[in-house]
Each structure stands twice: as C-alpha cells, then as structure tokens.
Coordinates of C-alpha atoms in Angstrom, one line a residue:
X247 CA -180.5 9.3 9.9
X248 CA -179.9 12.1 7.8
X249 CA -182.2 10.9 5.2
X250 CA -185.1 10.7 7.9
X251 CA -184.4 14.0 9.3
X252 CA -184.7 15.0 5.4
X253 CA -187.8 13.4 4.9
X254 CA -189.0 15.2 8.1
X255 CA -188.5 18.4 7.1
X256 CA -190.1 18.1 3.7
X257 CA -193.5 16.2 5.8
X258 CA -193.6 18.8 8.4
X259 CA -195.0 22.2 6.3
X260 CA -197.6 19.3 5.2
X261 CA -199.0 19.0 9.4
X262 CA -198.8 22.9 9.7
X263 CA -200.4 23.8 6.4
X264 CA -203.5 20.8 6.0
X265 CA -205.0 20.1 2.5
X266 CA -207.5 23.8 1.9
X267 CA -210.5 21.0 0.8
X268 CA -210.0 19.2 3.7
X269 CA -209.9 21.9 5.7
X270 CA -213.0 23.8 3.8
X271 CA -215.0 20.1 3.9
X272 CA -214.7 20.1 7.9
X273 CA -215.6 23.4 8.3
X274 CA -218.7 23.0 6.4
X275 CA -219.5 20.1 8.1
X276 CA -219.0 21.9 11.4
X277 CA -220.9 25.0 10.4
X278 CA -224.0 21.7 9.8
X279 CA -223.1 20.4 12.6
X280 CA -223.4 23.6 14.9
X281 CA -226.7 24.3 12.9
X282 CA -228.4 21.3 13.8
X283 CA -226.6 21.5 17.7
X284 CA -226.9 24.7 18.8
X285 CA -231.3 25.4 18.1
X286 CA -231.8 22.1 20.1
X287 CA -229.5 23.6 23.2
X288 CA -231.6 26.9 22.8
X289 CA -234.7 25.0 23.2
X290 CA -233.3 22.8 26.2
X291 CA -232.6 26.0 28.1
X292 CA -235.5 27.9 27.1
X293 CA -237.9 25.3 28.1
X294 CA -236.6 26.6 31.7
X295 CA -237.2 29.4 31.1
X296 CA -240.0 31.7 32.9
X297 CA -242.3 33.6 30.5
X298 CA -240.8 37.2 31.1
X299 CA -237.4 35.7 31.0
X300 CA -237.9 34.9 27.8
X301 CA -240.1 37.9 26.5
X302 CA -237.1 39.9 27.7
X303 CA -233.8 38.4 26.4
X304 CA -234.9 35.0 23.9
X305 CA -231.2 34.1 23.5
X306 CA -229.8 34.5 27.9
X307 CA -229.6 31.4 30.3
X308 CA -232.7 31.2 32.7
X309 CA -231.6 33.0 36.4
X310 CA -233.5 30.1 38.2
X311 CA -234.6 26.8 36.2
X312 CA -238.4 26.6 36.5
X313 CA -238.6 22.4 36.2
X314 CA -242.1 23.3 36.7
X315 CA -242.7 24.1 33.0
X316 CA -242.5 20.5 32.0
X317 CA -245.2 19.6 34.7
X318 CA -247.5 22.3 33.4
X319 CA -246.8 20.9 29.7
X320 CA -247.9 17.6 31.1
X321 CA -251.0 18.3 32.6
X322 CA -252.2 21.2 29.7
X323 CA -251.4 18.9 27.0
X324 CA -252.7 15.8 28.7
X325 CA -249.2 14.2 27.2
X326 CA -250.2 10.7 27.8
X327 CA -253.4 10.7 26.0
X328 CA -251.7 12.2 23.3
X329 CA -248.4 9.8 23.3
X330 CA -251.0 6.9 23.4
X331 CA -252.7 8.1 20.4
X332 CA -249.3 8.6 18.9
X333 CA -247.7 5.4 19.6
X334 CA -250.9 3.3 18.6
X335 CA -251.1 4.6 15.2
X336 CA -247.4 4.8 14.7
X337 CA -247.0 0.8 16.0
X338 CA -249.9 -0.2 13.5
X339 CA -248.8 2.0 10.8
X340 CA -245.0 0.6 11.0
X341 CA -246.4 -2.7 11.1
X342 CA -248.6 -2.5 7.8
X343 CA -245.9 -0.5 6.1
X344 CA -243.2 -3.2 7.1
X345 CA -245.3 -6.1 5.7
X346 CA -246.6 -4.8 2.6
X347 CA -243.0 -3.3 1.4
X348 CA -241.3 -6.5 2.4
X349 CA -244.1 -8.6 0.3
X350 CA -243.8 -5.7 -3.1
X351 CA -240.1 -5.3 -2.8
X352 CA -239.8 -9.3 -2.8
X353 CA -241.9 -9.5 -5.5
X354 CA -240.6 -7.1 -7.3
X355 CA -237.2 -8.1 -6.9
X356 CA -237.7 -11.6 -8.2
X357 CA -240.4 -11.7 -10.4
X358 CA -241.2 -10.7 -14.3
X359 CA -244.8 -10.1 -15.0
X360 CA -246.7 -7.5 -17.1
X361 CA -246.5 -4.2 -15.8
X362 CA -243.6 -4.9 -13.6
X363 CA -242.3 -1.5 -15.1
X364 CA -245.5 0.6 -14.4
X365 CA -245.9 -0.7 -10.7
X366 CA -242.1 0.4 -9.7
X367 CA -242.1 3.6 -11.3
X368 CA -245.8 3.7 -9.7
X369 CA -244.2 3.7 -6.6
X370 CA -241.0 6.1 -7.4
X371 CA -243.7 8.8 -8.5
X372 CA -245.6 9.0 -5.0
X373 CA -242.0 9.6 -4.0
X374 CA -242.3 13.0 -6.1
X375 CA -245.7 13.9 -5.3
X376 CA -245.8 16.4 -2.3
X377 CA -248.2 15.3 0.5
X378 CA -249.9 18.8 0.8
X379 CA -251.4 18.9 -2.6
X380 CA -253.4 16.0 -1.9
X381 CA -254.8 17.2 1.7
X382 CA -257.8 18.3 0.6
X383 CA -259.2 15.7 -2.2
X384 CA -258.2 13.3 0.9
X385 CA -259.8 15.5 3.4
X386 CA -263.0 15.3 1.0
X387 CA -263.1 11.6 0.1
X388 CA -262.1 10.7 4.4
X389 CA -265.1 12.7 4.8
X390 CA -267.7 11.4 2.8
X391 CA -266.5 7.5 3.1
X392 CA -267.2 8.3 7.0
X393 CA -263.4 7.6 7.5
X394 CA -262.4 11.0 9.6
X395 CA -262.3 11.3 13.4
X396 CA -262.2 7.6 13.8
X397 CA -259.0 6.0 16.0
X398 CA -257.8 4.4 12.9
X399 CA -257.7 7.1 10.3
X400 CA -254.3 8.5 10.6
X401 CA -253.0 4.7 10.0
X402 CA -254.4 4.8 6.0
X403 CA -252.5 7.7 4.6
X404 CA -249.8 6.5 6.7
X405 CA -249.0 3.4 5.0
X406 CA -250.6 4.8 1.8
X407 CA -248.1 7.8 1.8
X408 CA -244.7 6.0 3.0
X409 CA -244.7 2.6 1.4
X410 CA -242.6 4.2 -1.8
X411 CA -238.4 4.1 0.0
X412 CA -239.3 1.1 2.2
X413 CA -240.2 -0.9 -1.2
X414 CA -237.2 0.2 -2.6
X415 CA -234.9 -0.4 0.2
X416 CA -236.3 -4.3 0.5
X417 CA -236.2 -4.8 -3.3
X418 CA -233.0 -3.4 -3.8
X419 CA -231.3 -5.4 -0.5
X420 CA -233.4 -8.8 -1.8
X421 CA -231.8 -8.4 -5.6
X422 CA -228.5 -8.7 -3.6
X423 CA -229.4 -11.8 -2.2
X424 CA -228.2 -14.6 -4.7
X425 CA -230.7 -16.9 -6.4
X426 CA -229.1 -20.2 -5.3
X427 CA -230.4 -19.8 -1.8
X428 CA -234.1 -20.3 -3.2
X429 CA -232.8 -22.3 -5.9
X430 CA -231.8 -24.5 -3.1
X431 CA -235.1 -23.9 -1.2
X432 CA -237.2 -25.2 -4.6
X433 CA -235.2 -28.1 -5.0
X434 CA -235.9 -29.4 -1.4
X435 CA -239.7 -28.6 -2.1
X436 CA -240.8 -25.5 -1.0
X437 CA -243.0 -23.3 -2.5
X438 CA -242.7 -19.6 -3.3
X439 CA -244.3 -18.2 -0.2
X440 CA -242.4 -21.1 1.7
X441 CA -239.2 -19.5 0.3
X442 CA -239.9 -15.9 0.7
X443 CA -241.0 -16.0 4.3
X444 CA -239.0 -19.0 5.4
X445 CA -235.8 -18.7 3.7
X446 CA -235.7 -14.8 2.9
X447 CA -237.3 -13.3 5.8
X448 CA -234.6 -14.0 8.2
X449 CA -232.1 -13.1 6.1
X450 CA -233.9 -9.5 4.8
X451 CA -234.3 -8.5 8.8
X452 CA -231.5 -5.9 8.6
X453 CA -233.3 -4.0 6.0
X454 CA -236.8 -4.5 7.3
X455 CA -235.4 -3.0 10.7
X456 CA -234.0 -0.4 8.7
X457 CA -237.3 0.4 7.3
X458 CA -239.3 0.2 11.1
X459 CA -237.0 2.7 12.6
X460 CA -237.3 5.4 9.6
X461 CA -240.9 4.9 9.4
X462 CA -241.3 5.1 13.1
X463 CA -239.8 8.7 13.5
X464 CA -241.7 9.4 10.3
X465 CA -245.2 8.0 11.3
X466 CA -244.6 9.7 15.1
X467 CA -243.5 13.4 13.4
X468 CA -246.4 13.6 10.9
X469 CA -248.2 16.4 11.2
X470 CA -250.7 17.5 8.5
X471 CA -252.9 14.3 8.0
X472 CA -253.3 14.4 11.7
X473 CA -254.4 18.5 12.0
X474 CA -256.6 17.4 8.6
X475 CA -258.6 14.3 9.0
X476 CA -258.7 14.8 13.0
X477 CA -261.3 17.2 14.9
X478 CA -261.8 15.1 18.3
X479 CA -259.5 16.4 21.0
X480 CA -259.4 12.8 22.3
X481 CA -257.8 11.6 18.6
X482 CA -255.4 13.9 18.4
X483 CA -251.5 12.9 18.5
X484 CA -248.3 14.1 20.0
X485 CA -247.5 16.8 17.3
X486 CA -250.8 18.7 17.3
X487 CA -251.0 18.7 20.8
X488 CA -248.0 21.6 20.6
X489 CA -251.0 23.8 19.4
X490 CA -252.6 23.6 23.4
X491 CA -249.6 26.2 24.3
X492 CA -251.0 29.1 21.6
X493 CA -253.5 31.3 22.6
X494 CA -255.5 33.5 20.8
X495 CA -253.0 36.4 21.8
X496 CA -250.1 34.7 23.3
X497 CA -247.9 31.8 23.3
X498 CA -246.2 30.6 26.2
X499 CA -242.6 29.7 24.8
X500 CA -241.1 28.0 27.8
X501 CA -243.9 25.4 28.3
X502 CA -243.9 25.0 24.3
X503 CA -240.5 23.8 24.2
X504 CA -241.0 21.8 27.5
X505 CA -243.6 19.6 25.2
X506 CA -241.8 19.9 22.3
X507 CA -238.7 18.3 24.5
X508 CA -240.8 15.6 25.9
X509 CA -242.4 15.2 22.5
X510 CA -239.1 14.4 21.2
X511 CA -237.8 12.4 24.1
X512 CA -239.1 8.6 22.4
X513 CA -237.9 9.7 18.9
X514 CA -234.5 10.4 20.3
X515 CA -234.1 7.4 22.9
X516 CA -234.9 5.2 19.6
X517 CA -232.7 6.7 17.4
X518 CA -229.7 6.7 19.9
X519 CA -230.5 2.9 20.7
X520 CA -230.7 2.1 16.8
X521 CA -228.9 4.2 15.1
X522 CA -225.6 1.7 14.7
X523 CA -228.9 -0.6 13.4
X524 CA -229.7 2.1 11.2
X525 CA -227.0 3.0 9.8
X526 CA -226.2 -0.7 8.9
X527 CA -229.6 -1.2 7.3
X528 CA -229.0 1.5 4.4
X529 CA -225.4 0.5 3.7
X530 CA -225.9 -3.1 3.2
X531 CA -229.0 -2.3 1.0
X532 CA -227.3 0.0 -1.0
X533 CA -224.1 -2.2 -1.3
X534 CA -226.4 -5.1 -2.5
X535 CA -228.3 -3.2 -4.2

C-alpha cells in the first residue's frame, strides 16, 4: 500500500505537468485544425448573409438568414448545367485515369524492358512540372488541332496531367503483391493479361479506389484548364461558374459563397462517405510498397 501510494506520488506531477512536445505538437495541430475550421464556418454564415450585412461588418453573424441567397445562386449560375458539365468530365476523366494507371503501374511493377528507368522517372517529372507553365503552349496546340470548346476537351489534360501519383500508388501497392499468386496463375494456364485483370484486379481494388476518390475531387476542383481551353458558357464547369457573381464593379459576397457551398456540397458528401476508404487505400500502398 505504501509502495503504491509512493508510486502515486512520483506519477502524479507527470498528469499535471504533460510532456512540452506533446503539448507543443497538439497545439500546432489545433492551431491547423482551427485554420482549416474556422474560414469554412465564416463562409457557412456569410453565405446568409444580405449584401449590406456584409459590406458593413465581414466577420458578425447575419440578423436574419436570407436562405434566399442559395436560390439566387442556383438560378444566376444555372448550377445544374454547370454540375452536369462537371460531373461528365470528372466521371470520364476518373475513369481513363483509373485504367491507364492501373495498366502502367502493373506493368511497371512487374516487368523489365528497355527504358523501364526513363518511363518512371518520365512520370515522377510531370509530377514536378507546374501546370501553369504549360497553359498557354496547350492553349495554342488545343486551338489549332480544333480541340477547344468541344464537350470533351477538359477530359485530355485531365488524364494527361494526373496520371503521375495514381501510377505510383498502383505500382507501388502491386510490387507488394507476392509473385506466387501469378506464379500460380501461369502454371494453371493463363496468360499475362489473364493474370493482371483476372487474378490482380480484384485484389488491387483498394488502391484503385484510392486513386478514383483523389482524382475525383481533383478532376471536380480544377480550375485553369477549364477558364483556358473553354469560351462556350454552355461548357463551362462548376468552378468557373463562381465568376457569374463578379461584376464589373461589384461582387456579391453572400450569393458567392452560397455557390461556392453548394459547389462544395458533392466533394464533401464523397469524401465523408470514403474517407475510411481513403485513408485505407494510401496506407496499405505505402505499407506494401
């Protein structure tokens, strides 16, 4: 007893006075937190905002929520010609990204050939490159190829311009897989595409989830191919339609945010819905990688 109530008092300074890393690690990652918290509560509340509200005090709660705002932002933006445009490239661009990085990073993963070397770091490097320097020698050759303004334009430098981490990802997660299974797969006949689609596919659909989900918030957020390569109102997607609410001399706030919330609204059900998915995806590549 006495050697407990010994043991006791020599613990107990320890649950008064915490480890000072600990203690400066969670406050930084509270300060993040709070960073990333508090700007998206400012915009909820804002978007309720009326117009003068806001031009008078950016930062107080709205007297009377005007629910109205996200009508207005609705029928300005016409928001579901744009979240059609949006989700049509995005599907086809996730799709195209998906296969192709599955196929490379498979390939990759198992095979030697010449230039093996050349083609990954091929890949790492347009991980480097910044997308903006290339906007206008892209701008030029869309142009005179007659590829601008047409439904399918955003989907090329989509899949073009976010194929480098997907490959990665699969290659790394399929280098974990062990070489008996297809050892096994070879033996009982089957050929290499037999194997890679019937044997690995199934067992690579963590990762290749993985990869959908980024490269659907990715694909739905872009915003610089799209204001670019796309001059037809009817073409244009989610993100550029925030530019409806600034005028020439003004910008109404309130109904800005109202689009920018409903503009956010299928990125964040997804990511809420996935993000366990997510989260799994990236571990068990980098573990197996």
């Amino acid at each position: 007893m006495e050697l407990q109530l010994e043991l006791q008092s020599q613990r107990s300074p320890r649950r008064f006075f915490p480890n000072p890393a600990k203690l400066a690690v969670n406050a930084l990652l509270l300060l993040f937190t709070a960073s990333c918290i508090i700007p998206l509560l400012w915009i909820g509340y804002s978007s309720l905002k009326t117009q003068a509200e806001f031009a008078n005090n950016i930062l107080s709660l709205p007297s009377a929520p005007q629910f109205s705002n996200y009508w207005e932002a609705i029928k300005l933006t016409n928001m579901l010609q744009l979240s059609w445009n949006s989700a049509r490239v995005t599907f086809l661009s996730v799709i195209g990204i998906t296969a192709i990085a599955y196929v490379t990073g498979y390939i990759t993963a198992r095979l030697d050939f010449k230039g093996k070397r050349a083609m990954i770091f091929y890949y790492l490097f347009g991980m480097l490159v910044p997308i903006h320097a290339l906007l206008v020698p892209i701008y030029l050759l869309f142009k005179n190829w007659g590829l601008a303004d047409q439904w399918y334009t955003l989907i090329i430098p989509y899949i073009a311009f976010n194929l480098s981490l997907p490959i990665m990802l699969v290659s790394s997660y399929v280098m974990g897989i062990p070489r008996e299974i297809e050892e096994a797969a070879a033996i009982d006949g089957l050929s290499f595409s037999g194997t890679m689609y019937r044997i690995i596919l199934p067992i690579a659909v963590p990762v290749l989830t993985t990869v959908a989900i980024l490269q659907f918030f990715s694909c739905w957020n872009e915003f610089s191919f799209a204001l670019v390569l796309l001059n037809d109102e009817s073409l244009r997607t989610v993100p550029l339609g925030m530019s409806y609410f600034k005028s020439q001399h003004s910008t109404n706030y309130p109904q800005l945010m109202a689009g920018m919330i409903l503009s956010m609204l299928p990125v964040t059900i997804i990511y809420f819905v996935f993000s366990s998915r997510i989260i799994a995806g990236v571990m068990s590549g980098a573990i197996k990688g």
